């Protein structure tokens, strides 16, 4: 099948057209600065040159129109007829407690997404706008939603409840949900495949370290804990997000700095984490460079970043009652031997032994632990789009079956 995978943000739409038989991307691209007059679309079809088209893109509907047009373009496209698109799979950020797996998008699903906007005010509205835009331009195509939160719906109550009055959970669904679920699921399944063992017999810790970052404890293929919470602000130190905090801090800062709610949220989400602490950048490549040049605050920031990962490795080993595999993924996890080395350093006592050479030269999917390491350590490039395409294909197949 040919599945169009969409990741709709507030001002951008990332897309991939994936052939599920070959598991390869036929075309990838992004529309950026939606809503602005200087918007642009970057597009690359398999075996064709990369192009950029500049122009005004008013909203998600126009953006989808452009994506379809470029996929059909005689020189840069990959499709002769729009009917070649078998289905559209959307990355949807927040499924709340409503969705524990991928679903076909129906009117009820859209209503549930709208009901959940309070939980994901920044993410769910553009996801809904993307779904509505596809309904407008491809009215006959099946659409599916693959949720960032779904994989973590197996967390037990003792892991997802906060220590606040229970009635607030009942009233507002305040609890930990976790995110990056599609990535944690994918890399844990790949780790099991590389170990040639059924995932149902493995204890795996996954670390998705991108600009946003989270870790998960996966017992027999099911997430039992993860570092992000009700929102993606909790847990690890991230590019611009603070991660775990003393909950009194926002109150203290708001009072001292005379900040309102919105300003406080911006401080925690956009000006904290690596950028806030180092005062330089949120890009870990530049932080590593600054450390090499002897920048003190960059050094303590990098140490704090890696220390937090190590702390959660220990916590999740306890939660799982042991560890068979540890997986690094995401921009930092896949590309930084330094973070992999530092976050695993001193963990030899629990059977985690990195092979320095394998770690430095890690390419593609690989085992970077020593042959006698009790815990296998992997670097595995994530592929959330492929999971979305395969889940969508499965749903389309079940719809076809039902019709027969
Ligand atoms: P997103 O969360 O936006 O999907 P990615 O998973 O693509 O982000 O990760 C982006 C981050 O990966 C960048 O901000 C950068 O800090 C980091 N990164 C990429 N390459 C390297 C590298 N070679 N060394 C260290 N960090 C890297």
Tab-separated table of C-alpha atoms and ligand atoms in Angstrom:
chain	number	residue	atom	x	y	z
A	1	UNK	CA	0.000	0.000	0.000
A	2	UNK	CA	0.966	3.627	-0.430
A	3	UNK	CA	0.333	5.453	2.830
A	4	UNK	CA	0.671	9.192	3.268
A	5	UNK	CA	1.969	9.819	6.786
A	6	UNK	CA	1.334	13.285	8.218
A	7	UNK	CA	2.689	15.029	11.284
A	8	UNK	CA	0.718	18.260	11.539
A	9	UNK	CA	2.054	20.935	13.870
A	10	UNK	CA	0.734	24.439	14.415
A	11	UNK	CA	2.897	26.021	11.703
A	12	UNK	CA	4.303	23.020	9.852
A	13	UNK	CA	3.260	19.751	8.232
A	14	UNK	CA	5.840	16.985	7.836
A	15	UNK	CA	4.896	14.300	5.344
A	16	UNK	CA	6.169	10.997	4.009
A	17	UNK	CA	4.658	8.787	1.356
A	18	UNK	CA	5.563	5.239	2.365
A	19	UNK	CA	5.322	2.054	0.354
A	20	UNK	CA	4.474	-0.531	3.009
A	21	UNK	CA	5.634	-3.460	0.852
A	22	UNK	CA	9.201	-2.181	0.571
A	23	UNK	CA	8.958	-0.233	3.860
A	24	UNK	CA	10.675	2.611	1.994
A	25	UNK	CA	9.790	6.271	1.696
A	26	UNK	CA	8.728	7.239	-1.834
A	27	UNK	CA	8.818	10.939	-0.966
A	28	UNK	CA	9.461	13.080	2.094
A	29	UNK	CA	8.874	16.747	2.735
A	30	UNK	CA	7.756	19.542	4.972
A	31	UNK	CA	5.602	22.638	4.644
A	32	UNK	CA	6.881	25.276	7.041
A	33	UNK	CA	5.649	28.669	8.256
A	34	UNK	CA	1.990	27.854	7.610
A	35	UNK	CA	-0.030	31.021	8.175
A	36	UNK	CA	2.812	33.291	7.043
A	37	UNK	CA	3.381	34.920	3.653
A	38	UNK	CA	6.923	33.509	3.455
A	39	UNK	CA	5.949	29.870	3.780
A	40	UNK	CA	7.805	27.180	1.854
A	41	UNK	CA	7.603	23.538	0.942
A	42	UNK	CA	10.706	21.323	0.837
A	43	UNK	CA	10.234	18.072	-1.016
A	44	UNK	CA	12.372	15.134	-2.037
A	45	UNK	CA	11.104	12.194	-4.006
A	46	UNK	CA	13.108	8.986	-3.983
A	47	UNK	CA	15.773	9.211	-6.758
A	48	UNK	CA	14.787	12.766	-7.737
A	49	UNK	CA	16.352	16.102	-6.889
A	50	UNK	CA	15.361	17.986	-3.759
A	51	UNK	CA	13.200	21.050	-4.386
A	52	UNK	CA	11.930	24.035	-2.449
A	53	UNK	CA	8.815	25.997	-3.401
A	54	UNK	CA	8.248	29.387	-1.723
A	55	UNK	CA	4.887	31.087	-1.385
A	56	UNK	CA	2.018	31.981	0.866
A	57	UNK	CA	0.324	29.124	2.724
A	58	UNK	CA	-2.660	30.428	4.638
A	59	UNK	CA	-3.694	27.368	6.568
A	60	UNK	CA	-3.477	23.566	6.872
A	61	UNK	CA	-5.987	23.088	4.059
A	62	UNK	CA	-3.799	24.997	1.577
A	63	UNK	CA	-0.724	23.160	2.857
A	64	UNK	CA	-2.332	19.766	2.160
A	65	UNK	CA	-3.349	20.994	-1.295
A	66	UNK	CA	0.317	21.791	-2.010
A	67	UNK	CA	1.505	18.443	-0.666
A	68	UNK	CA	-0.909	16.623	-2.979
A	69	UNK	CA	0.127	18.816	-5.921
A	70	UNK	CA	3.838	18.137	-5.417
A	71	UNK	CA	3.250	14.378	-5.032
A	72	UNK	CA	1.484	14.486	-8.429
A	73	UNK	CA	4.017	16.804	-10.085
A	74	UNK	CA	5.271	15.352	-13.407
A	75	UNK	CA	8.941	16.177	-12.636
A	76	UNK	CA	9.214	16.041	-8.856
A	77	UNK	CA	6.302	13.824	-7.881
A	78	UNK	CA	5.895	10.081	-7.452
A	79	UNK	CA	2.204	9.560	-8.233
A	80	UNK	CA	0.298	9.602	-11.520
A	81	UNK	CA	-3.098	9.628	-9.902
A	82	UNK	CA	-4.209	10.763	-6.469
A	83	UNK	CA	-6.193	7.508	-6.137
A	84	UNK	CA	-2.845	5.741	-5.683
A	85	UNK	CA	-2.852	6.970	-2.057
A	86	UNK	CA	-4.466	4.070	-0.184
A	87	UNK	CA	-4.790	5.824	3.165
A	88	UNK	CA	-3.510	8.645	5.343
A	89	UNK	CA	-1.952	8.029	8.766
A	90	UNK	CA	-1.709	10.918	11.211
A	91	UNK	CA	0.622	11.272	14.145
A	92	UNK	CA	-1.694	12.455	16.903
A	93	UNK	CA	-0.062	13.685	20.074
A	94	UNK	CA	-2.642	13.170	22.811
A	95	UNK	CA	-5.123	10.317	22.904
A	96	UNK	CA	-5.816	10.820	26.637
A	97	UNK	CA	-7.388	7.746	28.250
A	98	UNK	CA	-9.629	7.283	25.229
A	99	UNK	CA	-7.125	5.633	22.879
A	100	UNK	CA	-4.844	2.740	23.750
A	101	UNK	CA	-4.094	1.874	20.137
A	102	UNK	CA	-4.266	3.235	16.606
A	103	UNK	CA	-7.749	3.869	15.189
A	104	UNK	CA	-9.607	4.721	12.022
A	105	UNK	CA	-10.632	8.362	12.199
A	106	UNK	CA	-14.383	8.813	12.371
A	107	UNK	CA	-16.611	11.660	13.531
A	108	UNK	CA	-16.569	10.169	17.044
A	109	UNK	CA	-12.774	10.091	17.046
A	110	UNK	CA	-12.633	13.740	15.969
A	111	UNK	CA	-15.083	14.590	18.745
A	112	UNK	CA	-12.908	12.746	21.289
A	113	UNK	CA	-9.834	14.633	20.044
A	114	UNK	CA	-11.694	17.899	20.452
A	115	UNK	CA	-12.754	16.850	23.970
A	116	UNK	CA	-9.070	16.231	24.765
A	117	UNK	CA	-7.835	19.642	23.603
A	118	UNK	CA	-7.457	20.800	27.193
A	119	UNK	CA	-4.835	18.106	27.744
A	120	UNK	CA	-2.851	19.020	24.612
A	121	UNK	CA	-3.754	22.613	23.739
A	122	UNK	CA	-0.718	23.118	21.500
A	123	UNK	CA	-0.779	19.803	19.680
A	124	UNK	CA	-4.287	18.435	19.218
A	125	UNK	CA	-5.765	21.486	17.380
A	126	UNK	CA	-3.234	21.310	14.486
A	127	UNK	CA	-3.671	17.511	14.384
A	128	UNK	CA	-7.432	18.046	13.984
A	129	UNK	CA	-6.834	20.774	11.357
A	130	UNK	CA	-4.709	18.287	9.382
A	131	UNK	CA	-7.408	15.607	9.554
A	132	UNK	CA	-10.064	18.073	8.394
A	133	UNK	CA	-7.841	19.295	5.557
A	134	UNK	CA	-7.375	15.732	4.317
A	135	UNK	CA	-11.150	15.109	4.526
A	136	UNK	CA	-11.594	18.180	2.347
A	137	UNK	CA	-9.060	17.274	-0.359
A	138	UNK	CA	-9.151	13.452	-0.230
A	139	UNK	CA	-12.726	12.781	0.896
A	140	UNK	CA	-12.750	9.090	-0.034
A	141	UNK	CA	-9.499	8.100	1.633
A	142	UNK	CA	-9.427	6.248	4.969
A	143	UNK	CA	-7.615	8.218	7.681
A	144	UNK	CA	-6.074	6.720	10.802
A	145	UNK	CA	-4.720	8.217	13.995
A	146	UNK	CA	-1.605	6.870	15.707
A	147	UNK	CA	-1.217	8.364	19.178
A	148	UNK	CA	1.975	9.341	20.974
A	149	UNK	CA	0.335	8.406	24.253
A	150	UNK	CA	-1.218	5.046	23.251
A	151	UNK	CA	1.782	2.796	23.950
A	152	UNK	CA	1.953	4.037	27.537
A	153	UNK	CA	-1.699	3.232	28.293
A	154	UNK	CA	-0.462	-0.042	29.829
A	155	UNK	CA	1.161	1.872	32.707
A	156	UNK	CA	-0.290	0.729	36.035
A	157	UNK	CA	-2.077	3.282	38.257
A	158	UNK	CA	0.838	3.363	40.723
A	159	UNK	CA	3.017	4.709	37.875
A	160	UNK	CA	0.537	7.109	36.329
A	161	UNK	CA	-1.123	8.724	39.354
A	162	UNK	CA	0.297	11.909	40.857
A	163	UNK	CA	0.301	12.425	44.598
A	164	UNK	CA	-2.478	15.012	44.502
A	165	UNK	CA	-6.152	14.738	45.560
A	166	UNK	CA	-7.647	11.808	43.648
A	167	UNK	CA	-10.744	13.821	42.816
A	168	UNK	CA	-8.590	16.009	40.525
A	169	UNK	CA	-7.764	12.913	38.510
A	170	UNK	CA	-11.462	12.059	38.330
A	171	UNK	CA	-12.488	15.617	37.473
A	172	UNK	CA	-9.797	16.648	34.981
A	173	UNK	CA	-8.006	13.393	34.103
A	174	UNK	CA	-4.838	14.760	35.648
A	175	UNK	CA	-2.413	11.844	35.477
A	176	UNK	CA	0.787	10.851	33.710
A	177	UNK	CA	0.269	9.881	30.047
A	178	UNK	CA	3.745	9.836	28.508
A	179	UNK	CA	4.667	10.618	24.899
A	180	UNK	CA	6.987	9.395	22.100
A	181	UNK	CA	5.102	6.087	22.462
A	182	UNK	CA	5.420	5.211	18.781
A	183	UNK	CA	9.197	5.580	18.992
A	184	UNK	CA	9.564	3.624	22.256
A	185	UNK	CA	7.428	0.859	20.786
A	186	UNK	CA	9.382	0.732	17.514
A	187	UNK	CA	12.885	0.687	19.001
A	188	UNK	CA	11.976	-1.843	21.687
A	189	UNK	CA	10.572	-4.168	19.011
A	190	UNK	CA	13.733	-3.697	16.924
A	191	UNK	CA	15.907	-4.453	19.978
A	192	UNK	CA	14.012	-7.713	20.548
A	193	UNK	CA	14.459	-8.589	16.856
A	194	UNK	CA	18.219	-7.887	17.065
A	195	UNK	CA	18.422	-10.098	20.172
A	196	UNK	CA	16.403	-12.780	18.349
A	197	UNK	CA	14.141	-13.084	21.391
A	198	UNK	CA	10.411	-12.568	21.778
A	199	UNK	CA	9.705	-9.115	23.202
A	200	UNK	CA	7.238	-10.792	25.567
A	201	UNK	CA	10.250	-12.191	27.475
A	202	UNK	CA	12.363	-9.048	27.716
A	203	UNK	CA	12.969	-6.144	30.081
A	204	UNK	CA	13.939	-3.129	27.991
A	205	UNK	CA	14.767	0.488	28.813
A	206	UNK	CA	14.437	2.891	25.885
A	207	UNK	CA	15.836	6.425	25.748
A	208	UNK	CA	14.410	8.669	23.022
A	209	UNK	CA	16.739	11.667	23.165
A	210	UNK	CA	15.747	14.328	20.655
A	211	UNK	CA	14.960	17.956	21.242
A	212	UNK	CA	12.149	16.602	23.390
A	213	UNK	CA	13.355	13.547	25.312
A	214	UNK	CA	11.836	10.703	27.270
A	215	UNK	CA	12.655	7.242	28.562
A	216	UNK	CA	10.436	4.207	29.025
A	217	UNK	CA	10.508	0.986	31.037
A	218	UNK	CA	9.121	-1.801	28.861
A	219	UNK	CA	8.234	-5.118	30.473
A	220	UNK	CA	7.411	-7.996	28.111
A	221	UNK	CA	6.556	-5.519	25.340
A	222	UNK	CA	4.380	-3.246	27.482
A	223	UNK	CA	5.264	0.194	28.778
A	224	UNK	CA	5.096	0.185	32.580
A	225	UNK	CA	6.585	3.632	33.148
A	226	UNK	CA	7.860	6.630	31.231
A	227	UNK	CA	9.474	9.916	32.152
A	228	UNK	CA	7.044	12.381	30.544
A	229	UNK	CA	3.841	13.080	32.402
A	230	UNK	CA	0.507	14.737	31.786
A	231	UNK	CA	2.436	16.976	29.394
A	232	UNK	CA	5.839	16.533	27.719
A	233	UNK	CA	7.439	18.825	30.312
A	234	UNK	CA	8.174	16.190	32.950
A	235	UNK	CA	11.210	13.938	33.194
A	236	UNK	CA	14.578	14.387	31.517
A	237	UNK	CA	16.360	17.670	30.941
A	238	UNK	CA	15.438	18.592	27.341
A	239	UNK	CA	16.512	21.097	24.687
A	240	UNK	CA	14.232	23.860	25.959
A	241	UNK	CA	12.030	22.087	28.564
A	242	UNK	CA	12.913	21.887	32.241
A	243	UNK	CA	12.040	18.258	33.034
A	244	UNK	CA	11.470	17.244	36.684
A	245	UNK	CA	11.130	20.153	39.111
A	246	UNK	CA	10.116	20.835	42.670
A	247	UNK	CA	6.431	21.741	42.049
A	248	UNK	CA	6.796	24.795	44.279
A	249	UNK	CA	9.278	26.390	41.881
A	250	UNK	CA	6.797	27.829	39.366
A	251	UNK	CA	4.849	29.443	42.222
A	252	UNK	CA	8.022	30.919	43.692
A	253	UNK	CA	9.269	32.215	40.324
A	254	UNK	CA	5.877	33.675	39.372
A	255	UNK	CA	5.802	35.661	42.579
A	256	UNK	CA	9.420	36.838	42.471
A	257	UNK	CA	9.500	37.672	38.766
A	258	UNK	CA	5.891	38.870	38.566
A	259	UNK	CA	5.003	36.445	35.776
A	260	UNK	CA	1.531	35.423	34.672
A	261	UNK	CA	0.538	31.820	33.836
A	262	UNK	CA	1.354	32.113	30.166
A	263	UNK	CA	4.758	33.672	30.801
A	264	UNK	CA	5.585	30.984	33.338
A	265	UNK	CA	4.577	28.234	30.909
A	266	UNK	CA	6.802	29.808	28.235
A	267	UNK	CA	9.722	29.977	30.655
A	268	UNK	CA	9.411	26.269	31.508
A	269	UNK	CA	8.734	25.065	27.953
A	270	UNK	CA	10.920	27.306	25.799
A	271	UNK	CA	13.626	28.899	27.937
A	272	UNK	CA	14.585	26.125	30.337
A	273	UNK	CA	16.380	22.788	29.953
A	274	UNK	CA	19.675	22.845	28.060
A	275	UNK	CA	19.162	26.327	26.598
A	276	UNK	CA	18.195	27.805	29.960
A	277	UNK	CA	20.958	26.204	31.966
A	278	UNK	CA	23.823	26.684	29.503
A	279	UNK	CA	22.535	30.033	28.246
A	280	UNK	CA	23.799	29.174	24.771
A	281	UNK	CA	21.682	26.932	22.571
A	282	UNK	CA	19.403	23.902	22.702
A	283	UNK	CA	21.503	22.030	20.127
A	284	UNK	CA	23.571	19.333	21.822
A	285	UNK	CA	26.182	19.437	19.050
A	286	UNK	CA	26.982	23.040	19.951
A	287	UNK	CA	26.893	22.234	23.654
A	288	UNK	CA	29.433	19.442	23.139
A	289	UNK	CA	31.620	21.847	21.151
A	290	UNK	CA	31.393	24.475	23.892
A	291	UNK	CA	32.395	21.839	26.454
A	292	UNK	CA	35.476	21.018	24.373
A	293	UNK	CA	36.334	24.724	24.389
A	294	UNK	CA	36.115	24.771	28.189
A	295	UNK	CA	32.759	26.565	28.607
A	296	UNK	CA	31.879	25.982	32.270
A	297	UNK	CA	28.109	26.298	32.115
A	298	UNK	CA	27.930	24.111	29.028
A	299	UNK	CA	29.935	21.515	30.962
A	300	UNK	CA	27.601	21.452	33.943
A	301	UNK	CA	24.593	21.403	31.579
A	302	UNK	CA	25.896	18.387	29.696
A	303	UNK	CA	26.704	16.671	32.994
A	304	UNK	CA	23.168	17.369	34.265
A	305	UNK	CA	21.680	16.102	30.987
A	306	UNK	CA	23.582	12.808	31.101
A	307	UNK	CA	23.173	12.377	34.864
A	308	UNK	CA	19.388	12.530	34.551
A	309	UNK	CA	19.435	9.744	31.964
A	310	UNK	CA	21.636	7.609	34.219
A	311	UNK	CA	19.311	8.219	37.166
A	312	UNK	CA	16.320	6.964	35.192
A	313	UNK	CA	18.250	3.916	33.957
A	314	UNK	CA	18.667	2.999	37.628
A	315	UNK	CA	15.046	3.782	38.439
A	316	UNK	CA	13.723	1.730	35.542
A	317	UNK	CA	16.016	-1.204	36.296
A	318	UNK	CA	14.303	-1.221	39.705
A	319	UNK	CA	10.835	-0.873	38.170
A	320	UNK	CA	11.508	-3.751	35.749
A	321	UNK	CA	13.313	-5.965	38.264
A	322	UNK	CA	16.374	-6.155	35.985
A	323	UNK	CA	17.317	-5.136	32.463
A	324	UNK	CA	18.042	-7.153	29.314
A	325	UNK	CA	18.524	-4.256	26.912
A	326	UNK	CA	19.049	-0.525	26.893
A	327	UNK	CA	18.264	1.367	23.665
A	328	UNK	CA	19.355	4.844	22.589
A	329	UNK	CA	17.434	6.660	19.863
A	330	UNK	CA	16.445	10.196	18.716
A	331	UNK	CA	18.817	12.872	17.389
A	332	UNK	CA	21.090	12.829	20.459
A	333	UNK	CA	20.701	9.117	21.256
A	334	UNK	CA	21.580	8.144	17.683
A	335	UNK	CA	24.408	10.624	17.134
A	336	UNK	CA	26.160	11.347	20.389
A	337	UNK	CA	28.666	8.720	21.536
A	338	UNK	CA	29.453	11.083	24.422
A	339	UNK	CA	25.938	11.048	25.887
A	340	UNK	CA	25.709	7.269	25.461
A	341	UNK	CA	29.074	6.838	27.189
A	342	UNK	CA	28.449	9.271	30.036
A	343	UNK	CA	24.933	8.096	30.833
A	344	UNK	CA	26.171	4.482	31.022
A	345	UNK	CA	29.378	5.251	32.932
A	346	UNK	CA	29.577	3.667	36.362
A	347	UNK	CA	26.741	1.264	35.590
A	348	UNK	CA	29.048	-1.728	35.109
A	349	UNK	CA	27.854	-2.924	38.559
A	350	UNK	CA	24.429	-3.593	37.031
A	351	UNK	CA	25.830	-5.345	33.973
A	352	UNK	CA	25.946	-2.399	31.545
A	353	UNK	CA	29.297	-2.387	29.736
A	354	UNK	CA	29.773	-0.225	26.652
A	355	UNK	CA	32.388	-1.132	24.064
A	356	UNK	CA	34.163	2.220	23.479
A	357	UNK	CA	35.044	1.435	19.850
A	358	UNK	CA	31.590	0.156	18.937
A	359	UNK	CA	30.082	3.201	20.620
A	360	UNK	CA	32.307	5.653	18.697
A	361	UNK	CA	31.739	3.959	15.340
A	362	UNK	CA	28.049	3.073	15.716
A	363	UNK	CA	26.315	3.059	12.327
A	364	UNK	CA	22.662	2.257	11.659
A	365	UNK	CA	21.163	-0.269	14.067
A	366	UNK	CA	23.890	-1.732	16.243
A	367	UNK	CA	24.899	-3.342	19.509
A	368	UNK	CA	27.396	-1.067	21.253
A	369	UNK	CA	27.987	-3.202	24.347
A	370	UNK	CA	30.893	-5.567	25.022
A	371	UNK	CA	30.346	-9.244	24.255
A	372	UNK	CA	30.288	-10.010	28.018
A	373	UNK	CA	27.894	-7.179	28.900
A	374	UNK	CA	24.912	-8.695	30.733
A	375	UNK	CA	22.725	-5.884	29.420
A	376	UNK	CA	22.798	-5.399	25.645
A	377	UNK	CA	23.077	-1.735	24.708
A	378	UNK	CA	21.778	-0.683	21.293
A	379	UNK	CA	21.777	2.377	19.147
A	380	UNK	CA	18.655	2.135	16.977
A	381	UNK	CA	17.473	4.894	14.622
A	382	UNK	CA	13.798	5.482	15.280
A	383	UNK	CA	11.196	5.340	12.508
A	384	UNK	CA	7.874	6.620	13.799
A	385	UNK	CA	6.585	7.217	10.261
A	386	UNK	CA	6.993	3.544	9.352
A	387	UNK	CA	5.022	2.481	12.449
A	388	UNK	CA	2.265	4.949	11.512
A	389	UNK	CA	2.203	3.591	7.944
A	390	UNK	CA	2.094	-0.053	9.083
A	391	UNK	CA	-0.611	0.584	11.705
A	392	UNK	CA	-2.632	2.426	9.055
A	393	UNK	CA	-2.218	-0.450	6.606
A	394	UNK	CA	-3.442	-2.904	9.248
A	395	UNK	CA	-6.543	-0.796	9.906
A	396	UNK	CA	-7.260	-0.470	6.161
A	397	UNK	CA	-6.947	-4.250	5.789
A	398	UNK	CA	-9.403	-4.833	8.624
A	399	UNK	CA	-11.858	-2.370	7.040
A	400	UNK	CA	-11.573	-4.210	3.705
A	401	UNK	CA	-12.084	-7.572	5.460
A	402	UNK	CA	-15.206	-6.337	7.241
A	403	UNK	CA	-16.669	-5.144	3.949
A	404	UNK	CA	-16.233	-8.573	2.335
B	1	LIG	P1	13.091	16.288	17.467
B	1	LIG	O1	12.813	16.041	18.909
B	1	LIG	O2	12.881	17.699	17.057
B	1	LIG	O3	12.509	15.250	16.537
B	1	LIG	P2	15.629	15.028	16.827
B	1	LIG	O4	15.308	13.676	17.347
B	1	LIG	O5	15.837	15.202	15.382
B	1	LIG	O6	14.657	16.143	17.375
B	1	LIG	O7	16.949	15.510	17.607
B	1	LIG	C1	17.439	16.784	17.376
B	1	LIG	C2	18.621	17.015	18.282
B	1	LIG	O8	19.622	16.010	18.070
B	1	LIG	C3	19.336	18.325	17.940
B	1	LIG	O9	18.798	19.369	18.697
B	1	LIG	C4	20.744	18.039	18.358
B	1	LIG	O10	20.895	18.563	19.652
B	1	LIG	C5	20.869	16.546	18.454
B	1	LIG	N1	21.946	16.018	17.615
B	1	LIG	C6	21.934	15.753	16.283
B	1	LIG	N2	23.149	15.307	15.879
B	1	LIG	C7	23.946	15.279	16.971
B	1	LIG	C8	25.307	14.906	17.226
B	1	LIG	N3	26.091	14.469	16.241
B	1	LIG	N4	25.759	15.001	18.487
B	1	LIG	C9	24.989	15.449	19.486
B	1	LIG	N5	23.700	15.812	19.317
B	1	LIG	C10	23.180	15.727	18.092
